[in-house]
XYZ file of C-alpha atoms in Angstrom:
474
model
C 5.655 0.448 28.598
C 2.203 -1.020 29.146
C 0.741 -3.952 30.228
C 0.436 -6.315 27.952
C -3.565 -6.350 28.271
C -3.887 -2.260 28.663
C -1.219 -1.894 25.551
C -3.950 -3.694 23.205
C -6.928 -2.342 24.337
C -5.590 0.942 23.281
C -3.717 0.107 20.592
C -5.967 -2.734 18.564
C -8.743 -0.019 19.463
C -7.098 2.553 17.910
C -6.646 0.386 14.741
C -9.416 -1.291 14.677
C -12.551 1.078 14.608
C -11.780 2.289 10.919
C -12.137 -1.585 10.039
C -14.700 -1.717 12.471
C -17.297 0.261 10.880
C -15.760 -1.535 7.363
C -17.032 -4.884 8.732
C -20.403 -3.473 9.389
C -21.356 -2.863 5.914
C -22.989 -5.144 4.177
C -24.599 -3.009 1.643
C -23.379 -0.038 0.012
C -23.466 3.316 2.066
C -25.255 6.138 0.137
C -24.397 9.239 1.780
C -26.241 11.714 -0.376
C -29.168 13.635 0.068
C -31.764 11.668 -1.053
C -30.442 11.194 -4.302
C -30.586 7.499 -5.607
C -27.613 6.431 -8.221
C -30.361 6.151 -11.257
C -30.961 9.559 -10.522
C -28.219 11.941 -9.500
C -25.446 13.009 -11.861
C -22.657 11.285 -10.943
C -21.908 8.015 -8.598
C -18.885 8.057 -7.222
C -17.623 4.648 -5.261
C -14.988 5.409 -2.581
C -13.056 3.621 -0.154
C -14.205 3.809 3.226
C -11.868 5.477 5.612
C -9.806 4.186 7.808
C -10.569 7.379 10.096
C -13.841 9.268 10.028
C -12.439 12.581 9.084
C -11.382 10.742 5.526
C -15.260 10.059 4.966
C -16.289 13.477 5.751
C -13.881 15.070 3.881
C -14.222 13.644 0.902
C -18.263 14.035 1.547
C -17.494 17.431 2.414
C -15.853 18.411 -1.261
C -18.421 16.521 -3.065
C -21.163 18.644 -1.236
C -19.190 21.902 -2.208
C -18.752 20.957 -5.523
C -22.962 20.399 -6.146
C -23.508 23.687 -4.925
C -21.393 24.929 -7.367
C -22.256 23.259 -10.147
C -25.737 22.627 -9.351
C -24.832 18.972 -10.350
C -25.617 16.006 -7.485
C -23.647 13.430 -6.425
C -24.880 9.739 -4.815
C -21.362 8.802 -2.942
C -21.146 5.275 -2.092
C -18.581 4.473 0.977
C -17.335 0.844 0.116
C -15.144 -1.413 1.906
C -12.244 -2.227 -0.131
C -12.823 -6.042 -0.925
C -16.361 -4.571 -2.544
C -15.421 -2.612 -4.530
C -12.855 -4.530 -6.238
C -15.392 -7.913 -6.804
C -18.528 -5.317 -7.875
C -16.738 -3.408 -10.111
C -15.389 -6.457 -11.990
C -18.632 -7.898 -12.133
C -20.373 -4.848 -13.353
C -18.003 -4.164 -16.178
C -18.105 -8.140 -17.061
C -21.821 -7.559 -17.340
C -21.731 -4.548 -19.872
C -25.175 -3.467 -19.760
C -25.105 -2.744 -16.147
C -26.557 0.393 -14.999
C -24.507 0.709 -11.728
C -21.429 1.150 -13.176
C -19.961 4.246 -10.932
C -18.768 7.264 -12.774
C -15.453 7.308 -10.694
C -14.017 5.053 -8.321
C -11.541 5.159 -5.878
C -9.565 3.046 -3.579
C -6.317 1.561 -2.473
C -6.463 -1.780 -4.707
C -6.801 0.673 -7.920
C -3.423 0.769 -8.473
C -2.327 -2.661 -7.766
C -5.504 -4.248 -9.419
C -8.288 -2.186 -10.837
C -6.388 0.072 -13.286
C -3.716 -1.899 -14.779
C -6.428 -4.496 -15.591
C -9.172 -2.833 -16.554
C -6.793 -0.271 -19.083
C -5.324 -3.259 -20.400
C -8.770 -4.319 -21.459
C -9.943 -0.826 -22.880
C -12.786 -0.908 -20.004
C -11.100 3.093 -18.757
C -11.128 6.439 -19.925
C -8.319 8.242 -20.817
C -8.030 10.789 -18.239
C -4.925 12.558 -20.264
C -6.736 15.936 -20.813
C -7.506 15.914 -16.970
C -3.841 15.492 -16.226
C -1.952 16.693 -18.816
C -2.564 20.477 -18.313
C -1.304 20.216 -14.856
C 1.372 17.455 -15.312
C 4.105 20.275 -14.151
C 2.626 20.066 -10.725
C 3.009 16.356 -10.102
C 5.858 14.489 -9.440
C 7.559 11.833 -12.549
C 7.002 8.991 -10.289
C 3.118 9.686 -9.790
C 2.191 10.240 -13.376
C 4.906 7.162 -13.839
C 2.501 5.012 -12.229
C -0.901 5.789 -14.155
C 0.599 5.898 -17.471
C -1.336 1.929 -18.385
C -0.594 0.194 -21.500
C -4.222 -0.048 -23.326
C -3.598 -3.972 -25.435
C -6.709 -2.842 -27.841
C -5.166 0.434 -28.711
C -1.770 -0.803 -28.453
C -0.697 2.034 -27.163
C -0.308 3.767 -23.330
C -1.985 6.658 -21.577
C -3.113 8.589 -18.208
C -5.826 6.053 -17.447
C -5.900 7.193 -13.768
C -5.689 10.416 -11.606
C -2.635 10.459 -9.004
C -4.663 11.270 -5.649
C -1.653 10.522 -2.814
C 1.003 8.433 -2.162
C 2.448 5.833 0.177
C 5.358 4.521 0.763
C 7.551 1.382 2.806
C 8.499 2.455 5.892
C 10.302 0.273 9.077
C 9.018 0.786 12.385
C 10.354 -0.449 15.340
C 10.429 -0.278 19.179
C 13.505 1.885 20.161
C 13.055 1.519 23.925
C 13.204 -1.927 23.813
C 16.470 -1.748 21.568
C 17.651 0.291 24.236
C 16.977 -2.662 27.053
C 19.446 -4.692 25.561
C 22.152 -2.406 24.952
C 21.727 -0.995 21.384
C 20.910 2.778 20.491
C 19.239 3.887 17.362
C 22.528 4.725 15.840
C 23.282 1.038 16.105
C 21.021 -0.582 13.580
C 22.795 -0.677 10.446
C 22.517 0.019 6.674
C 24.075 -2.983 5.428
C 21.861 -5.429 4.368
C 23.333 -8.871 5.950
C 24.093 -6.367 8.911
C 20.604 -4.865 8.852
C 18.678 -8.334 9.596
C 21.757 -10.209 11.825
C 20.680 -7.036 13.590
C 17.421 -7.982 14.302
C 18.176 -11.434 14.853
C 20.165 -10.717 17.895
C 17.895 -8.579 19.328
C 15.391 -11.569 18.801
C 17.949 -13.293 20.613
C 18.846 -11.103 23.280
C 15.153 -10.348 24.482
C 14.323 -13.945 25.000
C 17.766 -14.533 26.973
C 15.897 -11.605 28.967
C 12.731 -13.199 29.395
C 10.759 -11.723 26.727
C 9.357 -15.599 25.509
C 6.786 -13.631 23.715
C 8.649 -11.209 21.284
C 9.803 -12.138 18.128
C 12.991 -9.642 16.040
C 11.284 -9.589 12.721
C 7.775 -8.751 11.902
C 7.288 -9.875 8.382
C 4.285 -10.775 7.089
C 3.992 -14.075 5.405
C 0.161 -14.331 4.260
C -2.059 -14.477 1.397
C -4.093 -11.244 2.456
C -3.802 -8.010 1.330
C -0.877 -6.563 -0.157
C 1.836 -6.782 3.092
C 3.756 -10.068 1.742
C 4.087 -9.365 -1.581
C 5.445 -5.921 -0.603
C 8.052 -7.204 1.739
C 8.914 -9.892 -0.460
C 9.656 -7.636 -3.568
C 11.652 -5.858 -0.719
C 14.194 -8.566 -0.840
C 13.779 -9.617 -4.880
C 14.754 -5.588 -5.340
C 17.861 -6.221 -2.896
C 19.211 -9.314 -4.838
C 18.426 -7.150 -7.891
C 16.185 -9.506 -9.351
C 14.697 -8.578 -12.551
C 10.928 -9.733 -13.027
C 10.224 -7.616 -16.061
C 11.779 -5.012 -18.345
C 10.771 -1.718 -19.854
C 8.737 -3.388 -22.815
C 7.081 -5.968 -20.570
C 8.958 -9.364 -21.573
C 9.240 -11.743 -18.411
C 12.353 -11.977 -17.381
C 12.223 -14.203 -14.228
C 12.632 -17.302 -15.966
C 16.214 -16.345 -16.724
C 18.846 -18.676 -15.061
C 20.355 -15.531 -13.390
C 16.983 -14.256 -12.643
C 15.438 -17.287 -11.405
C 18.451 -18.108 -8.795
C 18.729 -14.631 -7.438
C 14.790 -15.153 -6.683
C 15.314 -18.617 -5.249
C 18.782 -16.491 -3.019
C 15.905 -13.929 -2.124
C 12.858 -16.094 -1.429
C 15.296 -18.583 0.949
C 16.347 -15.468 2.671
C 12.758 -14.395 3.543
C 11.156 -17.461 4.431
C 14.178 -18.680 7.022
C 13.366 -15.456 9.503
C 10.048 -17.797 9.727
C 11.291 -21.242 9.871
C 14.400 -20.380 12.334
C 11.373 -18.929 14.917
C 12.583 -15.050 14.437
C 8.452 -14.213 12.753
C 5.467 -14.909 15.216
C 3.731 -17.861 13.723
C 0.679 -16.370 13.362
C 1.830 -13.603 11.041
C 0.692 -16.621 8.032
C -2.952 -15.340 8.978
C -1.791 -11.593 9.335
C -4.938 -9.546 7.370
C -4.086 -5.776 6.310
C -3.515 -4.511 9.744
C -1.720 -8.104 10.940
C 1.601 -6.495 11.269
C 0.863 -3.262 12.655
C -1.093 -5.161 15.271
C 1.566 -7.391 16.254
C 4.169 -4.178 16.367
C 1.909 -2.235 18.874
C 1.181 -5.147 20.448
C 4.556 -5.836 21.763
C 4.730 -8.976 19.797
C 7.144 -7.588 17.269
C 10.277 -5.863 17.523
C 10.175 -4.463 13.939
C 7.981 -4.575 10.606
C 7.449 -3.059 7.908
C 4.568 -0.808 6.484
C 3.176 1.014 3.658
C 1.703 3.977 5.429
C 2.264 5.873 8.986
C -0.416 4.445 10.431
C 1.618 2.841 12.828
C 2.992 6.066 14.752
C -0.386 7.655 13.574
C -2.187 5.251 15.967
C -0.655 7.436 18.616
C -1.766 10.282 17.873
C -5.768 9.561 17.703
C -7.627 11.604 19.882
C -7.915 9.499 23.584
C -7.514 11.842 25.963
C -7.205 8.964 29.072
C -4.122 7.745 27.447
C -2.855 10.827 26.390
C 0.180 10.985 28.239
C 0.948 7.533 27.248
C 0.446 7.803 23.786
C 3.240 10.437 23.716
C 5.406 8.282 25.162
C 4.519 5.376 22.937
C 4.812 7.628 19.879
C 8.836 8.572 20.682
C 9.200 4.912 21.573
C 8.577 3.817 18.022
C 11.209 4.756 15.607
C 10.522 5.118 11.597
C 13.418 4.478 9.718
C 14.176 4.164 5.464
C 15.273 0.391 4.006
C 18.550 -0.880 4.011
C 20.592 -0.662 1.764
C 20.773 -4.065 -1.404
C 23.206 -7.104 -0.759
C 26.391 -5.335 -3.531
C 25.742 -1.928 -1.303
C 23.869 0.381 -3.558
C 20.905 2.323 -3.200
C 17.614 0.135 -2.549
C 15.187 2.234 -4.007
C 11.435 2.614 -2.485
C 8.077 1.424 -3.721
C 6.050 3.876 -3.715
C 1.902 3.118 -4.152
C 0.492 6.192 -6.103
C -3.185 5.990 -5.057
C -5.472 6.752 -7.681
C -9.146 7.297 -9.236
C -10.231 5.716 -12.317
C -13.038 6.560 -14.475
C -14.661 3.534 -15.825
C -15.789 3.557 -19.842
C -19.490 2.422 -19.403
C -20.780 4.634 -16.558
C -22.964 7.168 -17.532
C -21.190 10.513 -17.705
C -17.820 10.735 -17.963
C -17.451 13.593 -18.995
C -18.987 15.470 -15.918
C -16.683 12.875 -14.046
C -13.505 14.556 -15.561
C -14.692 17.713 -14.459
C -15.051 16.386 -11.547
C -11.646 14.999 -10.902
C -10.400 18.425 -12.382
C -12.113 19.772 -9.488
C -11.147 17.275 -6.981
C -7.335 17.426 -7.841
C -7.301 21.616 -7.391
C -4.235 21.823 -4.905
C -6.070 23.147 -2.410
C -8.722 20.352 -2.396
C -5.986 17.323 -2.170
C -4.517 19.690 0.858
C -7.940 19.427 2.206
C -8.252 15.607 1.702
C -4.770 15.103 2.768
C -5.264 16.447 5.772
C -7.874 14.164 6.851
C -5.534 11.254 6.683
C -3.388 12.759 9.171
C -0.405 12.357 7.628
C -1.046 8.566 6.695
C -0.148 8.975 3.243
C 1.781 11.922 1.424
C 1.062 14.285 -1.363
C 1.802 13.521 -4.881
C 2.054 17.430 -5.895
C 5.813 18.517 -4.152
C 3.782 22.179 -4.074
C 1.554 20.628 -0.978
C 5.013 20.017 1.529
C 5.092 23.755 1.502
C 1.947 23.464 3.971
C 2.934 23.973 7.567
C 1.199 20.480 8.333
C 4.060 18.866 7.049
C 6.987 20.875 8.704
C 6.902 19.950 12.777
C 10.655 20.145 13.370
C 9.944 18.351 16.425
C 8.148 15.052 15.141
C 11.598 12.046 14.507
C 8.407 9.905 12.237
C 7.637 13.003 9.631
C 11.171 14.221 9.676
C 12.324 10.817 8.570
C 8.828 10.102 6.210
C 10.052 13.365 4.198
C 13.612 11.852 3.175
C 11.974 8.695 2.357
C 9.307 10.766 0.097
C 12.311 12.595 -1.778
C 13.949 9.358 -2.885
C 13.010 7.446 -5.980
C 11.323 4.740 -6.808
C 10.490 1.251 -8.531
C 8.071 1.827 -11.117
C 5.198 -1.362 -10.073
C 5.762 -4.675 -12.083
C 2.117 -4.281 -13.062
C 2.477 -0.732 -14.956
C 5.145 -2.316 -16.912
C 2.664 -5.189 -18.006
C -0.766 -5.229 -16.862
C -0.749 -9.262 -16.446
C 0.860 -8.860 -12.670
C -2.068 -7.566 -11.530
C -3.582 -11.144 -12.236
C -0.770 -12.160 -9.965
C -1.441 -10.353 -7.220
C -4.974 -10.698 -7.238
C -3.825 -14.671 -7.034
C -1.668 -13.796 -4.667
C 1.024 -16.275 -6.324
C 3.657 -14.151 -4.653
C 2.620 -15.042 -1.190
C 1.518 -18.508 -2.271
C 4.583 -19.190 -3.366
C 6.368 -17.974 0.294
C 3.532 -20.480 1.679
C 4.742 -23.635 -0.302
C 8.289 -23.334 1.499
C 6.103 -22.676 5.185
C 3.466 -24.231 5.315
C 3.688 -27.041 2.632
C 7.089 -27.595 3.206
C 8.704 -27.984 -0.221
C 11.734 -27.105 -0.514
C 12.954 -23.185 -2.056
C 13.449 -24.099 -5.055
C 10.502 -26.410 -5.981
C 8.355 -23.030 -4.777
C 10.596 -21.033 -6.981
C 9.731 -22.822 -9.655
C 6.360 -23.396 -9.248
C 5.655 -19.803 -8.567
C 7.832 -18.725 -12.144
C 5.820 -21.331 -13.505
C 2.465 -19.893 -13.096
C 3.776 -15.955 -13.386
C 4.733 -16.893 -16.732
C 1.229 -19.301 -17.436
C -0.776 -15.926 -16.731
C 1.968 -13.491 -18.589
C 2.078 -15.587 -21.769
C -2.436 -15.865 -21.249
C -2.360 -11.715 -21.054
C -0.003 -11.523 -24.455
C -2.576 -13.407 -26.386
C -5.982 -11.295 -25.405
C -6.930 -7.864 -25.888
């Protein structure tokens, strides 16, 4: 391995110049041709990419796409954060004229759509995905299929894009330092963390003061706590919500399997096994401290962990292949009673808002943009980051290398299936995320130090407050 200071030069720079160029922006970027938004056809707000070759690409297809239609395009490249707080404040203020015509980003799925459905503020995107429904998988159109509360009544309200999915990473050469092989880590869920633990343990009886077994994150950023915390809720099989949307967490049985799960996940912190500092972990917290050498494992919801290897740096080269068979990708566990802990997949999405100018042109658009080839192209930009949500695209030869242990591994976890997201089921946990009342709650046992189940309670407490505010408004 690296030095410690050499390791994250390379590494944090390798991660950080997407966000870099993020944290530059304090206006929006308009990348087309001289066209202003009051002017051109469409305006089109997208996320800016974590690598270059995602902004080009998409830039790229939009360009294409004018000269066929003879239509233009002003493409705004947003940071995230942006584009969720000016979107909401444009639709709030419904005679805005810069409303976008199609937005896209990775808090639509989690925030944007189920919200903005619920409230009727979306178009119906159903005759833009139902003629080509055959080609996607159940789980993607699964995950856009919104409940509209003034229509009482659901629909396509967004266009599957991509997908991610929860991977574990973890360092397998420094498993190997202490005596353990790959083949060693178990399924077993108690198994699967002791496991961990004693590495924890086993390193620091080795010296290694400044490495820590489990690499959860435990802040109120982003999406990375409330992912790995549902992690554990789904392996104590605790029910939040059911098919029809009635909470179900208040249940006795309910509420003590979440009070089991939440205990669970908070003592890897308090017993010292989580570096301290993962309670101010941002979006790329964890996969910092994992290349970092700070953490022995973690969890993430794309391959941009491995991927960070393969960015062009031809000084390191030689390194980075070494680095890149050093970290190991593996699926979840398995639950607590031994069954099948199924994935959470994020379905990444564009939405067409009601009040921008031309929607339909933006359906064509999308109609365009979701041609199999075109995804390929935009797929391929993300360099294998995220996955395809049409099975037709595997068939590519960009996604068979025999040879690479992280794809070989990403494709099994693709093929299983998956938790359909609490807020599809009922719009309202978007408003808890956006709160961030899951983390918040895994903060009152931390940092505030009340007890599990006080925080239990208190976090059930205002889930239900916002659930029971949603089931009164349209």
């Amino acid at each position: 391995m690296l030095n410690r200071r050499r390791f994250n030069q390379i590494s944090l720079g390798a991660l950080g110049f997407g966000m870099a160029s993020c944290s530059q922006t304090k206006y929006l970027i308009n990348t087309s041709t001289g066209q202003s938004s009051s002017n051109a056809d469409l305006l089109i707000w997208w996320e800016q990419g974590f690598l270059p070759e995602e902004n080009e690409r998409i830039d790229q297809l939009i360009r294409a796409w004018e000269q066929q239609t003879g239509k233009t395009v002003d493409l705004k490249l947003l940071p995230i954060p942006l584009i969720d707080r000016q979107l909401t404040n444009f639709i709030e203020q419904s005679a805005s004229t810069e409303i976008p015509d199609i937005v896209y980003s990775v808090g639509v799925d989690a925030s944007l759509a189920p919200t903005l459905a619920w409230q009727n503020h979306l178009v119906d995107l159903g005759d833009v995905v139902n003629p080509i429904k055959e080609k996607y998988t159940s789980i993607a159109l699964d995950h856009v299929f919104y409940r509209n509360q003034a229509r009482k009544e659901r629909g396509y309200y967004a266009m599957p894009l991509w997908q991610s999915e929860d991977y574990v990473h973890y360092w397998g050469n420094l498993i190997e330092e202490i005596g353990f092989t790959q083949q060693d880590v178990p399924k077993e869920w108690d198994k699967f963390w002791r496991f961990w633990q004693t590495a924890h343990d086993r390193l620091r009886a080795k010296g290694r003061s400044d490495i820590y077994g489990v690499g959860l994150c435990m802040s109120a950023v982003g999406f990375d706590t409330y992912i790995s915390l549902k992690m554990f809720m789904d392996a104590y099989n605790v029910a939040v919500v059911d098919d029809e949307g009635q909470f179900l967490l208040r249940l006795p049985e309910n509420r003590q399997r979440f009070i089991t799960a939440l205990q669970e996940f908070t003592n890897f912190y308090l017993q010292g096994y989580v570096p301290p500092a993962s309670v101010r972990w941002s979006g790329a917290g964890n996969n910092n401290s994992l290349l970092n050498g700070e953490s022995l494992m973690t969890l993430n919801l794309t391959m941009s962990v491995p991927l960070t290897q393969k960015l062009s740096n031809p000084q390191y080269d030689l390194d980075a292949i070494a680095r890149y068979r050093q970290i190991v990708t593996i699926d979840r566990p398995l639950k607590v009673d031994g069954s099948e802990l199924l994935t959470r997949k994020g379905i990444k999405q564009a939405i067409v808002p009601k009040n921008g100018k031309n929607p339909a042109l933006a359906k064509d658009f999308l109609s365009y943009l979701v041609r199999p080839d075109n995804l390929m192209f935009l797929l391929k930009g993300f360099k294998g980051r995220v996955f395809p949500v049409m099975p037709e695209l595997l068939k590519d030869p960009f996604w068979n290398d025999p040879n690479d242990p992280h794809l070989s591994t990403a494709l099994k976890i693709f093929a299983r299936p998956s938790y359909v997201p609490y807020e599809v089921t009922h719009s309202a946990f978007s408003a808890v995320q956006n709160q961030q009342l899951w983390a918040k709650t895994v903060l009152k046992v931390i940092q505030d130090k009340a007890s599990v189940t006080e925080s239990a309670d208190w976090g059930i407490a205002q889930i239900q407050n916002i659930w029971q505010a949603w089931e009164k408004k349209v």
